[in-house]
PDB file of C-alpha atoms (C1' of nucleotides) in Angstrom:
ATOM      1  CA  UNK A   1      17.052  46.232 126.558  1.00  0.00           C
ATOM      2  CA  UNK A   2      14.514  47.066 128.813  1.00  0.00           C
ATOM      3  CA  UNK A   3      14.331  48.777 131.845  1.00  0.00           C
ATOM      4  CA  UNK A   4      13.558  45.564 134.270  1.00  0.00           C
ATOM      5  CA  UNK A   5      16.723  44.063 132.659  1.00  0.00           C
ATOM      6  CA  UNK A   6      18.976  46.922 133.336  1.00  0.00           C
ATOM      7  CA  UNK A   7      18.264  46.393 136.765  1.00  0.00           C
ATOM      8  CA  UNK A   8      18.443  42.929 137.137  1.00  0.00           C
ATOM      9  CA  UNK A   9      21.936  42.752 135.893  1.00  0.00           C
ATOM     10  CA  UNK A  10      23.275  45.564 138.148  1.00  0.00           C
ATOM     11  CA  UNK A  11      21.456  43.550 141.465  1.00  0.00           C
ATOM     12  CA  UNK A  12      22.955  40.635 140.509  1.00  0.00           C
ATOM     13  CA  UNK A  13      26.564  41.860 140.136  1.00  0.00           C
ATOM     14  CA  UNK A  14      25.890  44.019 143.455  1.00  0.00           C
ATOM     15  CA  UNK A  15      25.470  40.495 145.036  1.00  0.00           C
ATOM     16  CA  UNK A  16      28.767  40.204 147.647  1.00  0.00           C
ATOM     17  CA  UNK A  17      31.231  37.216 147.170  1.00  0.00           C
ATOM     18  CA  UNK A  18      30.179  34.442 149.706  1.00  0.00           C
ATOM     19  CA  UNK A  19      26.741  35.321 149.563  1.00  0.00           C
ATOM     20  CA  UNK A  20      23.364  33.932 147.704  1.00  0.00           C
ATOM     21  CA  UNK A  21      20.278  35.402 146.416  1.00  0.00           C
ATOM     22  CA  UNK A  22      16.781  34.016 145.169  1.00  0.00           C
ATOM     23  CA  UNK A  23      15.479  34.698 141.508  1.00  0.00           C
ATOM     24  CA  UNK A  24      12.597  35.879 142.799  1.00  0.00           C
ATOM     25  CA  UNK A  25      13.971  38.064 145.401  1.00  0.00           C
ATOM     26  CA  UNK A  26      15.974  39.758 142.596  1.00  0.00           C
ATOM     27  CA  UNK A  27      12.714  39.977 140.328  1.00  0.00           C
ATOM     28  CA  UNK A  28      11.301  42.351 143.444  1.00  0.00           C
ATOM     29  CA  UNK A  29      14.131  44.475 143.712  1.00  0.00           C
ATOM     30  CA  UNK A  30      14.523  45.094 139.596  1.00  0.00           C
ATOM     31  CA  UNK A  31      10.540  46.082 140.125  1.00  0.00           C
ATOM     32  CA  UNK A  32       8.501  42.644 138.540  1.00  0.00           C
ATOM     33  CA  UNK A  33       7.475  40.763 141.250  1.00  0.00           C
ATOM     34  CA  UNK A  34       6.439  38.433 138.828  1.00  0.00           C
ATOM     35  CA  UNK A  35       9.718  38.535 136.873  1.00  0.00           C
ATOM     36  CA  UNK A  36      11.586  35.126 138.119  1.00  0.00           C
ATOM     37  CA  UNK A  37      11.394  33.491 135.263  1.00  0.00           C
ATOM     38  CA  UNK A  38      12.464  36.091 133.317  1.00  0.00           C
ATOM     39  CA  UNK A  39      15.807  36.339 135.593  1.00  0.00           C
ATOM     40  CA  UNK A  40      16.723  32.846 134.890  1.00  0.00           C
ATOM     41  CA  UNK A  41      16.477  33.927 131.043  1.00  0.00           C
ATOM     42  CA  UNK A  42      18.792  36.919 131.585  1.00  0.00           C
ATOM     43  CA  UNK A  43      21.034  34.703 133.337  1.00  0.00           C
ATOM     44  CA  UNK A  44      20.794  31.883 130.371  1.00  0.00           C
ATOM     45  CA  UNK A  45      21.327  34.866 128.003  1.00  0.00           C
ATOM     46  CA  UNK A  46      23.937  37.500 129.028  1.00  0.00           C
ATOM     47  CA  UNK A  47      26.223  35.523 131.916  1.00  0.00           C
ATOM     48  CA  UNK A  48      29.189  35.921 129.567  1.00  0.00           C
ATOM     49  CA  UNK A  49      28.428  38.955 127.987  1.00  0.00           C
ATOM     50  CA  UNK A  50      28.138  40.515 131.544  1.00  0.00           C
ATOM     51  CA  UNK A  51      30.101  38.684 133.450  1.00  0.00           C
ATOM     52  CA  UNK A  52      27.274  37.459 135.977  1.00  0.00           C
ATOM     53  CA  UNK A  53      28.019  35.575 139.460  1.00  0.00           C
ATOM     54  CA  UNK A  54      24.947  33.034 138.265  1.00  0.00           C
ATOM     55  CA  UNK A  55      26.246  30.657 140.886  1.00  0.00           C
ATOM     56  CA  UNK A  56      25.210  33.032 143.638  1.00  0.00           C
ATOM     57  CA  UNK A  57      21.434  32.633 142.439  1.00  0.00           C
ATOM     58  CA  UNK A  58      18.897  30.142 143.884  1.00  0.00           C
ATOM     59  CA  UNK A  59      15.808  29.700 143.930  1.00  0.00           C
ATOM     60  CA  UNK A  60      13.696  30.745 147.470  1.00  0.00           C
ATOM     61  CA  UNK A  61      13.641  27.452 149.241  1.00  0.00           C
ATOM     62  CA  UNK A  62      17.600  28.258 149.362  1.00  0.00           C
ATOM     63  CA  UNK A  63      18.516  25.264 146.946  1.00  0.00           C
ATOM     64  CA  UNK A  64      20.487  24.944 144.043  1.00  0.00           C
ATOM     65  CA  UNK A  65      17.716  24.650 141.279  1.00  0.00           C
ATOM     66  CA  UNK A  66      19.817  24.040 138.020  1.00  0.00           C
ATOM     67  CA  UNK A  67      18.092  20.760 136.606  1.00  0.00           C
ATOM     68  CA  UNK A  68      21.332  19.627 134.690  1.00  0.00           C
ATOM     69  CA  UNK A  69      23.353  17.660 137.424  1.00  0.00           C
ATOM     70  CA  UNK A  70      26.723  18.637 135.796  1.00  0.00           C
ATOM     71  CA  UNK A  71      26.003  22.352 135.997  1.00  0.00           C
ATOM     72  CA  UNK A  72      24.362  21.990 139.288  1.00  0.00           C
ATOM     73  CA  UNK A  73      27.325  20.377 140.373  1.00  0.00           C
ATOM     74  CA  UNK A  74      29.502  23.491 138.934  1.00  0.00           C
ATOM     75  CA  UNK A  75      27.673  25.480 140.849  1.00  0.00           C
ATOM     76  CA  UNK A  76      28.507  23.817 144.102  1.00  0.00           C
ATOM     77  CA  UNK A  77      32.032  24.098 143.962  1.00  0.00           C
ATOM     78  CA  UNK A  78      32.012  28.015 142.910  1.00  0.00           C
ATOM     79  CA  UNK A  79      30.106  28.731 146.096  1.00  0.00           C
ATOM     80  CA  UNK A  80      31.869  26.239 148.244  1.00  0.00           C
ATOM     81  CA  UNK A  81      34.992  28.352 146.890  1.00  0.00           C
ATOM     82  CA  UNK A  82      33.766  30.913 148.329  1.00  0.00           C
ATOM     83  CA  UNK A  83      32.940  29.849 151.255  1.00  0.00           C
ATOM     84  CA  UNK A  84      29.355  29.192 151.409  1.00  0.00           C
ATOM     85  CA  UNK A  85      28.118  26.115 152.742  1.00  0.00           C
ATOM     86  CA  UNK A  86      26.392  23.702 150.657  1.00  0.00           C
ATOM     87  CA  UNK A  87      24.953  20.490 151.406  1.00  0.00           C
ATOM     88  CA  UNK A  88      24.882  17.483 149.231  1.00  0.00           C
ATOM     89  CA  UNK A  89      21.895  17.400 148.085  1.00  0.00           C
ATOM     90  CA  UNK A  90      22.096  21.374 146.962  1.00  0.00           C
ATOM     91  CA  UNK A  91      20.878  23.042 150.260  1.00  0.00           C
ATOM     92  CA  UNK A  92      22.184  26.955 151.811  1.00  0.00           C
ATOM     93  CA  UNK A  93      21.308  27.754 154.548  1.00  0.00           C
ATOM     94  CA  UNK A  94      20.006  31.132 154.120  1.00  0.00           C
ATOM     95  CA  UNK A  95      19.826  33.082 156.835  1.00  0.00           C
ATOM     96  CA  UNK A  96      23.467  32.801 156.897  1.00  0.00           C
ATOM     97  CA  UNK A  97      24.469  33.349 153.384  1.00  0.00           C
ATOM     98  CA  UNK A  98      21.031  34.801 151.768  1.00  0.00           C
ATOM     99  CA  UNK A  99      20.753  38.773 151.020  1.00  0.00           C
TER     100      UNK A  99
ATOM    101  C1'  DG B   1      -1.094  33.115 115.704  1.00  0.00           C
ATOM    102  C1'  DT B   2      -0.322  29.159 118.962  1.00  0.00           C
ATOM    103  C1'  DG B   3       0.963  25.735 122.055  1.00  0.00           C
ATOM    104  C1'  DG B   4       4.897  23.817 124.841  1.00  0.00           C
ATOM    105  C1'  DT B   5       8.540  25.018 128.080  1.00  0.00           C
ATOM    106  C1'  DG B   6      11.368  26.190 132.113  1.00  0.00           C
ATOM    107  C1'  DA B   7      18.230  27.454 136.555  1.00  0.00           C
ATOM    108  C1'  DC B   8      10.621  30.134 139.570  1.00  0.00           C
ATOM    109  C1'  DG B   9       7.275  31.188 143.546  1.00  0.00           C
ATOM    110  C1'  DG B  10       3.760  30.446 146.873  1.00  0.00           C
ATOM    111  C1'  DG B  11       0.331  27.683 149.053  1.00  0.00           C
ATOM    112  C1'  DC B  12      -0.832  23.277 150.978  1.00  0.00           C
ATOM    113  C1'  DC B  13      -0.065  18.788 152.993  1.00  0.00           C
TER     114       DC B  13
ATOM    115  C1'  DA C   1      12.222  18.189 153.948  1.00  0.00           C
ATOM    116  C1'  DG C   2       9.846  17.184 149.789  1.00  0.00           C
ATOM    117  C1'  DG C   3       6.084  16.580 146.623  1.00  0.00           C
ATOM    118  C1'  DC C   4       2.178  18.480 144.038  1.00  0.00           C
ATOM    119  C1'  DC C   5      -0.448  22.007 141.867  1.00  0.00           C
ATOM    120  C1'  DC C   6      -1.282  26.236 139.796  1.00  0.00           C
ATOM    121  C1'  DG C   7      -0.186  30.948 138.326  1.00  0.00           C
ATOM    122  C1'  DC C   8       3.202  33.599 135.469  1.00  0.00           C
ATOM    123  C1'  DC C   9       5.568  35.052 131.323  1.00  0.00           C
ATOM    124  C1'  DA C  10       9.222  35.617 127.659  1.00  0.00           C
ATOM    125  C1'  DC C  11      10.911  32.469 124.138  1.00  0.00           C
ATOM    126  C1'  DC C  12      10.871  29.534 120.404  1.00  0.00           C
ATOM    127  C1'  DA C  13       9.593  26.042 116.966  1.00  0.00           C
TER     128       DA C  13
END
DNA sequence: GTGGTGACGGGCC
DNA sequence: AGGCCCGCCACCA
């Protein structure tokens, strides 16, 4: 475990309900500025383990980026749960809900 | 060792 | 908004 994925999963579950953040963004913040990818991969690998709000990550154009459509579409109704606006075709607006 | 692969990002148009 | 391209980088067959 190194130290870059320590922080990454302590960002992510410091992320408040009703609110979205970009991989990337989260990559700065943990120290990699280069590390996006390897958020999505700690995502894909320890969600259940750690009990990760994945659906409160995007990518930085502020849509859902989740290519399969019935995950995407999971995603959509945890954040519209929460409140967060989404539009059909996977859009948030950010400067309301981003971080 | 090696080449293909993304739940990405940024720049450009 | 949306598409394309290129740079990145850990993973995996």
């Amino acid at each position: 475990m190194t130290q870059f994925t320590e922080e990454v999963l302590v960002i992510i579950q410091r992320i408040p309900y009703g609110s979205v953040m970009s991989y990337g963004r989260i990559a700065r913040l943990a120290g990699n500025a280069r590390g996006a990818r390897q958020v999505v991969r700690i995502l894909h690998s320890m969600t259940e383990k750690y009990n990760l709000p994945w659906h409160r990550i995007i990518n930085s154009k502020g849509k859902i980026s989740i290519t399969d459509e019935s995950y995407a579409a999971i995603q959509r109704e945890l954040l519209i749960s929460e409140g967060v606006e989404v539009s059909e075709n996977g859009y948030i607006d950010i400067s309301k809900y981003g971080t």
